[in-house]
Amino acid sequence: MTAVYTVASRPGPIEADVLAELSPTFTVRRRVAGNVTLRYLEGGTGSPVCLLHGRGHAATIWFPLLRELAQKHHVLAIDLPGFGHSSAAPFPRGSHGDPEAGLRFFVEPIETLLGQLHMPQAALVGHSLGGFVALELALRRALAPSRLVLVDGMGLGPEMSVAARLYYRAGPERLARRAGARVFKRLSPLPDTPLGQRLAALEHELCAVPGGRKAASDAFDTLYGLRGPAFHRRARVAEVRAPALLLWGERDRALPSPLAIDAAARLPSGRVEMLPLGHSPHLEDPGRVAALVTEFLG
């Protein structure tokens, strides 16, 4: 019998307010996928779209875009394994130096879930780590995504800034717990607007989870060490069949913008939109990103 890992957790007050605001358009669901339990938000009707968040976040971080996308699409926003309210199996000790195992840790449960839901052609929208997951799903070919949107996505090349490596190795979750909300917001600043402040508070709440995210952090660390090239799929980008849109912040301090330009040139059907923003355009200017994504998804 295969063990299934579950997690008992409740949304914090900020996330609970977001979920209440999204209801009844979006429903919170949980489903066993492989040996883990994934939480996801589901709403809207039309062609399917799956949203995948970055390191330390959860499905709810997409809330400024969700209702607009749900007007024309059947939307899933999934908590990646080990983050949000999705469970994760312990990352095997023998795999700590294996980036392929680290990537499979995040990819395989998402692939299983989309297959169970009969959504193999769902368009994939991924930010940062979620972008790498989306790219890998397109390359594995068990699914056939109709579109691919990478928002400052990882995995496109070996370049990553030293500052980003130090930040991820220190652990956003540990930093959020120890530094407090005010200091943590300075590490990934968002616009000083009511929406920006709300997103920053949600980001801190999601990261500052008691006990951290050990399994997910261990898997992530195999992808991005303190030295050497970051793990990537540059040589295989040309294998992506789906039309792709790369949305990239010109001021991204983690992943330099030439990564996006190079990837767009390699993609059989790819284009890049450079934005005067940082590593999280969907949080810094969600209205503009929502418009670009909606137009691209058609």
Short mmCIF file of N, CA, C and O in Angstrom, two decimals, residues 2 35 39-40 42 55 71 101 122 129 156 170 173 189 197 199 225 233 244 256 258 279 285 294:
data_model
loop_
_atom_site.label_atom_id
_atom_site.label_comp_id
_atom_site.label_asym_id
_atom_site.label_seq_id
_atom_site.Cartn_x
_atom_site.Cartn_y
_atom_site.Cartn_z
N THR A 2 0.57 2.20 -0.87
CA THR A 2 1.33 3.44 -0.96
C THR A 2 0.85 4.44 0.08
O THR A 2 -0.35 4.68 0.21
N ASN A 35 1.09 10.49 -4.22
CA ASN A 35 1.16 10.23 -2.77
C ASN A 35 1.04 11.51 -1.94
O ASN A 35 1.41 11.53 -0.77
N ARG A 39 -4.11 21.12 -2.70
CA ARG A 39 -5.22 22.06 -2.60
C ARG A 39 -5.22 22.94 -3.84
O ARG A 39 -4.16 23.36 -4.32
N TYR A 40 -6.40 23.23 -4.36
CA TYR A 40 -6.48 24.13 -5.50
C TYR A 40 -7.78 24.92 -5.45
O TYR A 40 -8.75 24.53 -4.80
N GLU A 42 -10.79 26.54 -7.84
CA GLU A 42 -11.40 26.25 -9.14
C GLU A 42 -12.60 27.16 -9.37
O GLU A 42 -13.43 27.34 -8.47
N ARG A 55 8.09 30.18 -5.40
CA ARG A 55 8.61 29.68 -4.12
C ARG A 55 7.93 30.39 -2.95
O ARG A 55 7.86 31.61 -2.88
N GLN A 71 -13.82 34.88 -16.20
CA GLN A 71 -14.90 35.34 -17.07
C GLN A 71 -14.92 34.58 -18.40
O GLN A 71 -15.97 34.44 -19.02
N ALA A 101 15.54 14.98 -9.49
CA ALA A 101 14.61 14.55 -8.44
C ALA A 101 13.91 15.75 -7.81
O ALA A 101 12.72 15.70 -7.49
N ALA A 122 -4.88 22.05 -20.72
CA ALA A 122 -4.99 23.32 -20.01
C ALA A 122 -3.80 24.22 -20.34
O ALA A 122 -2.64 23.77 -20.35
N LEU A 129 9.40 29.65 -9.82
CA LEU A 129 9.43 28.19 -9.72
C LEU A 129 8.25 27.58 -10.47
O LEU A 129 8.39 26.55 -11.16
N LEU A 156 15.14 28.53 -17.56
CA LEU A 156 15.42 28.85 -18.95
C LEU A 156 16.90 28.98 -19.26
O LEU A 156 17.28 29.05 -20.42
N ALA A 170 19.03 31.07 2.28
CA ALA A 170 18.66 31.48 3.64
C ALA A 170 17.24 31.03 3.97
O ALA A 170 16.92 30.75 5.13
N GLU A 173 11.04 31.41 3.99
CA GLU A 173 10.18 31.07 5.13
C GLU A 173 10.86 31.44 6.45
O GLU A 173 10.24 32.01 7.35
N PRO A 189 9.89 44.19 -2.38
CA PRO A 189 8.96 45.32 -2.28
C PRO A 189 7.89 45.31 -3.36
O PRO A 189 8.15 44.99 -4.52
N GLN A 197 -0.12 46.59 -0.63
CA GLN A 197 0.04 46.30 0.80
C GLN A 197 -0.66 44.99 1.17
O GLN A 197 -0.14 44.20 1.97
N LEU A 199 -1.21 42.42 -0.87
CA LEU A 199 -0.43 41.32 -1.43
C LEU A 199 0.84 41.08 -0.62
O LEU A 199 1.23 39.93 -0.40
N GLY A 225 21.98 26.07 -6.23
CA GLY A 225 23.02 26.11 -5.21
C GLY A 225 23.61 27.50 -5.09
O GLY A 225 23.28 28.42 -5.84
N ARG A 233 16.78 24.15 -18.51
CA ARG A 233 16.40 23.37 -19.69
C ARG A 233 16.66 24.15 -20.97
O ARG A 233 15.96 23.95 -21.97
N ALA A 244 4.00 30.30 -26.82
CA ALA A 244 4.46 30.72 -25.50
C ALA A 244 4.60 32.23 -25.43
O ALA A 244 5.03 32.88 -26.39
N PRO A 256 18.09 37.52 -14.90
CA PRO A 256 18.30 38.63 -15.85
C PRO A 256 17.43 38.50 -17.09
O PRO A 256 17.16 37.40 -17.57
N PRO A 258 17.95 38.95 -20.26
CA PRO A 258 18.41 38.23 -21.46
C PRO A 258 17.98 36.76 -21.49
O PRO A 258 17.90 36.17 -22.57
N HIS A 279 10.80 41.06 -10.23
CA HIS A 279 10.68 39.62 -10.40
C HIS A 279 9.23 39.13 -10.37
O HIS A 279 8.97 38.00 -10.80
N ASP A 285 2.06 44.80 -10.95
CA ASP A 285 1.09 45.45 -11.84
C ASP A 285 0.11 44.39 -12.34
O ASP A 285 0.10 44.03 -13.52
N THR A 294 -4.81 37.52 -20.67
CA THR A 294 -6.13 37.31 -21.25
C THR A 294 -6.08 37.43 -22.77
O THR A 294 -6.66 36.61 -23.50
#
